[in-house]
């Protein structure tokens, strides 16, 4: 940093410090806008409504959930990235918005510096599941079958560059099997075709109810821990696939320049909410495991995911312009 | 018998005072938002979702379902009175429904729509109760190749939709296809016709196109003509259908119900097709196809029955598999999950009260809608008596709100205005917007399924003729195509001989 810049930064932080106490004392003094870059009914939307309701009850201010879907979450994220950084505009994020989409889409904001994370509201459990007609009772046998039949099996996903696509390509990279990617518009259609056998494989959180009912056969949980919903199902590590480092989580973020006091307040408040047994129960019903991390801890998680997704997307040559 | 015991359980749940009340609230709200042009069930359900947190899961779902089919009923009201389709399914109702209104038969058109919808809703509800698993199995016979063939049939049908010149109809279909291509390609992710505008990356929404081409264009044309009272176009007339109208409507409702029940449960666009297909079928079967577009009763009765039957059977994939086939169903899944119910095949056995209560409430809701809507027919028709200079700014305002509310997007309001101007230009050129709109909806689905079918067959085109469903649909397409082309061929020959 040059001396002038350092001086400028010092003056700026002094000014911020002067104005800050007032902001922290009174925040929030007006309604908070909570942007969800997905349509109503999506998991992101459900998580947001649970958190928004509690945030509103605690702060006494209305928290308005605003769905702003489009361009693979880029529209909603851009809206928040360019919003006034005063703590009155929040963004519901997934790690895909923060760490995967920047590798896939040209964005009008800098994904690495635009946001400050406030909460990690839940790790999501995803599953690899196959149509029941597909041979192989566990992941190992399935992989052996796939190796003997290269290019015969299809995996259906929610679209190009979706998490299911990234999971599928990662599986191909780690095991050397050859699966054909069949993109759909949204995971519902892909799951439907997996049940009918049009495609054989899906890698998706929403495979759970179908697996429980025997319409699909779950082969592994794509997480580091076993899923409480299917405790007998091995994790992908236990099933013998090495170095599985992709994951999905949900969180909350704000524009990067939001005053530190407000960030600290929101981080503490969200972590308080995420500790409430009733909220935890609601989130678990959505297949999520809430975590309570500091802002710096979440930043570290984002950095790790950013590198991981970058590596997979580059290695598998995933494109979604 | 199991079924009777189940229905008994369901009815007991549905007619409990609390659930009856929520059903009524849902139906009323649904009718209201259906009547407001452009404000659809998705935006309304999204707004009301927090309210349902405090209800029991059954009550919550009953209310949300009420909003959904209430909006289907209400949507036809604006389509008939103001040529303003709020929902994709009410687009075809505009064609002959509004023509009837112009002839002073608005009351009859609304009554037929309400009675036809009630009948179709009742049949479809019974069908769901009796044969959900069977219906789901039937829907599962459809693979990508079959969808493609179905969409192709629909596209050829789009030409038949047209009232006037066939070349102009084909031009409109092509324009609709081009508009449908806007956005990211599902297979490759490549952006098409988006000009770097992020709002176009997911394609153009249905509401801006439909509301612009039909509703706004209609307003511009009316203002140009200097219409001062909408109703002045015609007397209000009797609210009840004549004997002749009823005679024509009954078989159309029956056919529409059958068609809608089947097409409605196909995941991914099936519901959209049902009302269009019902209209095309009626026009083909009619001995006087020239009456269509000019206020044919069948053109209102069949699509209205089809879209309501489809609205009910679209619950089948949700109830049997937990897979939502349209945005409203996705919201229902969200509502279930918030209440800790994992939607899926197990709901039927593990939560019988919820499953059968919801089904029984569908019928109760349809009955309520009939009771709400029949007396309202007179009220709606009187709306036409409001001076147009007072009426049109209100319609315009609701259009803007409706366009905005779909995705909280100001861009969509702008798009609606642009399509309004396009609709005006098309009207001046005597080109009809209905084939354009159908192609706009079907085109992307057709392409998606064509490419998926070829991807799954590893590039072998024979899948389209080796699958029986696809083969039959393609054969039907060929027949329809010939029946459109032949009169043209004959006319061409006649002119050649004349020279």
PDB file of C-alpha atoms in Angstrom, chain A residues 40-41 46 49 53 66-71 75 151-154 160 180-185 188 191-192 195-196 198-199 208-210 212-213 215 285-286 319-321, chain B residues 46 49-50 53-54 140 143-144 186-191 198-199 201-202 267 321 323-324 330-331 334 337-338 340 342-346 407-409 448 452 455-456 458:
ATOM      1  CA  UNK A  40     -40.792 -19.186  -4.512  1.00  0.00           C
ATOM      2  CA  UNK A  41     -40.879 -22.804  -3.345  1.00  0.00           C
ATOM      3  CA  UNK A  46     -37.949 -21.955   2.276  1.00  0.00           C
ATOM      4  CA  UNK A  49     -38.644 -17.522   5.020  1.00  0.00           C
ATOM      5  CA  UNK A  53     -39.471 -14.583  10.188  1.00  0.00           C
ATOM      6  CA  UNK A  66     -38.056 -10.717  -2.214  1.00  0.00           C
ATOM      7  CA  UNK A  67     -37.669 -13.402  -4.876  1.00  0.00           C
ATOM      8  CA  UNK A  68     -35.393 -12.239  -7.662  1.00  0.00           C
ATOM      9  CA  UNK A  69     -34.624 -15.317  -9.752  1.00  0.00           C
ATOM     10  CA  UNK A  70     -32.738 -15.393 -13.024  1.00  0.00           C
ATOM     11  CA  UNK A  71     -29.423 -15.897 -14.784  1.00  0.00           C
ATOM     12  CA  UNK A  75     -29.630 -11.223 -11.124  1.00  0.00           C
ATOM     13  CA  UNK A 151     -20.957 -44.331 -22.326  1.00  0.00           C
ATOM     14  CA  UNK A 152     -24.130 -46.397 -21.812  1.00  0.00           C
ATOM     15  CA  UNK A 153     -25.417 -44.694 -18.660  1.00  0.00           C
ATOM     16  CA  UNK A 154     -26.900 -41.196 -18.416  1.00  0.00           C
ATOM     17  CA  UNK A 160     -25.667 -26.991 -17.354  1.00  0.00           C
ATOM     18  CA  UNK A 180     -23.402 -38.996 -20.447  1.00  0.00           C
ATOM     19  CA  UNK A 181     -24.728 -35.712 -19.046  1.00  0.00           C
ATOM     20  CA  UNK A 182     -28.415 -35.055 -19.795  1.00  0.00           C
ATOM     21  CA  UNK A 183     -29.429 -31.554 -18.665  1.00  0.00           C
ATOM     22  CA  UNK A 184     -33.034 -30.679 -17.721  1.00  0.00           C
ATOM     23  CA  UNK A 185     -34.730 -27.451 -16.697  1.00  0.00           C
ATOM     24  CA  UNK A 188     -37.791 -32.114 -10.703  1.00  0.00           C
ATOM     25  CA  UNK A 191     -35.718 -36.907 -10.979  1.00  0.00           C
ATOM     26  CA  UNK A 192     -38.910 -37.812 -12.812  1.00  0.00           C
ATOM     27  CA  UNK A 195     -37.758 -42.807 -11.765  1.00  0.00           C
ATOM     28  CA  UNK A 196     -38.985 -43.846 -15.227  1.00  0.00           C
ATOM     29  CA  UNK A 198     -34.958 -42.517 -19.077  1.00  0.00           C
ATOM     30  CA  UNK A 199     -31.793 -41.539 -17.259  1.00  0.00           C
ATOM     31  CA  UNK A 208     -34.112 -38.547  -0.696  1.00  0.00           C
ATOM     32  CA  UNK A 209     -37.917 -39.090  -0.626  1.00  0.00           C
ATOM     33  CA  UNK A 210     -37.785 -41.166  -3.816  1.00  0.00           C
ATOM     34  CA  UNK A 212     -36.893 -43.784   0.867  1.00  0.00           C
ATOM     35  CA  UNK A 213     -39.933 -44.977  -1.080  1.00  0.00           C
ATOM     36  CA  UNK A 215     -38.531 -45.467  -6.486  1.00  0.00           C
ATOM     37  CA  UNK A 285     -36.938 -30.947   7.864  1.00  0.00           C
ATOM     38  CA  UNK A 286     -35.503 -29.227   4.771  1.00  0.00           C
ATOM     39  CA  UNK A 319     -19.493 -24.483 -19.683  1.00  0.00           C
ATOM     40  CA  UNK A 320     -22.543 -22.363 -19.115  1.00  0.00           C
ATOM     41  CA  UNK A 321     -22.250 -18.965 -20.725  1.00  0.00           C
TER      42      UNK A 321
ATOM     43  CA  UNK B  46     -45.759 -16.870  -2.536  1.00  0.00           C
ATOM     44  CA  UNK B  49     -47.018 -18.696   2.248  1.00  0.00           C
ATOM     45  CA  UNK B  50     -46.028 -17.088   5.586  1.00  0.00           C
ATOM     46  CA  UNK B  53     -47.014 -21.326   8.747  1.00  0.00           C
ATOM     47  CA  UNK B  54     -49.601 -20.927  11.480  1.00  0.00           C
ATOM     48  CA  UNK B 140     -44.537 -42.408 -17.064  1.00  0.00           C
ATOM     49  CA  UNK B 143     -40.410 -40.378 -22.854  1.00  0.00           C
ATOM     50  CA  UNK B 144     -38.565 -37.492 -24.489  1.00  0.00           C
ATOM     51  CA  UNK B 186     -30.745 -26.057 -22.029  1.00  0.00           C
ATOM     52  CA  UNK B 187     -28.331 -28.491 -23.646  1.00  0.00           C
ATOM     53  CA  UNK B 188     -25.236 -26.398 -24.209  1.00  0.00           C
ATOM     54  CA  UNK B 189     -25.830 -23.382 -21.970  1.00  0.00           C
ATOM     55  CA  UNK B 190     -25.120 -21.102 -24.960  1.00  0.00           C
ATOM     56  CA  UNK B 191     -26.967 -17.767 -24.899  1.00  0.00           C
ATOM     57  CA  UNK B 198     -28.980 -10.608 -18.102  1.00  0.00           C
ATOM     58  CA  UNK B 199     -32.785 -10.404 -17.748  1.00  0.00           C
ATOM     59  CA  UNK B 201     -30.847 -15.188 -19.942  1.00  0.00           C
ATOM     60  CA  UNK B 202     -33.771 -17.310 -18.766  1.00  0.00           C
ATOM     61  CA  UNK B 267     -45.051 -33.327 -16.309  1.00  0.00           C
ATOM     62  CA  UNK B 321     -44.074 -39.016  -6.505  1.00  0.00           C
ATOM     63  CA  UNK B 323     -42.366 -34.261  -8.032  1.00  0.00           C
ATOM     64  CA  UNK B 324     -43.809 -30.838  -8.869  1.00  0.00           C
ATOM     65  CA  UNK B 330     -43.257 -26.434  -6.520  1.00  0.00           C
ATOM     66  CA  UNK B 331     -44.736 -23.979  -4.032  1.00  0.00           C
ATOM     67  CA  UNK B 334     -42.239 -25.908  -0.321  1.00  0.00           C
ATOM     68  CA  UNK B 337     -41.512 -29.140   3.619  1.00  0.00           C
ATOM     69  CA  UNK B 338     -41.908 -26.103   5.854  1.00  0.00           C
ATOM     70  CA  UNK B 340     -41.936 -31.001   8.042  1.00  0.00           C
ATOM     71  CA  UNK B 342     -41.361 -34.793   3.035  1.00  0.00           C
ATOM     72  CA  UNK B 343     -43.454 -34.825  -0.162  1.00  0.00           C
ATOM     73  CA  UNK B 344     -43.116 -38.116  -1.957  1.00  0.00           C
ATOM     74  CA  UNK B 345     -44.697 -41.474  -2.612  1.00  0.00           C
ATOM     75  CA  UNK B 346     -44.957 -42.134   1.109  1.00  0.00           C
ATOM     76  CA  UNK B 407     -40.292 -12.243 -10.895  1.00  0.00           C
ATOM     77  CA  UNK B 408     -40.182  -8.828  -9.178  1.00  0.00           C
ATOM     78  CA  UNK B 409     -38.795  -7.484 -12.402  1.00  0.00           C
ATOM     79  CA  UNK B 448     -35.554 -29.568 -25.523  1.00  0.00           C
ATOM     80  CA  UNK B 452     -32.872 -34.972 -25.237  1.00  0.00           C
ATOM     81  CA  UNK B 455     -28.949 -37.474 -26.722  1.00  0.00           C
ATOM     82  CA  UNK B 456     -30.477 -40.521 -25.017  1.00  0.00           C
ATOM     83  CA  UNK B 458     -26.960 -41.442 -28.950  1.00  0.00           C
TER      84      UNK B 458
END
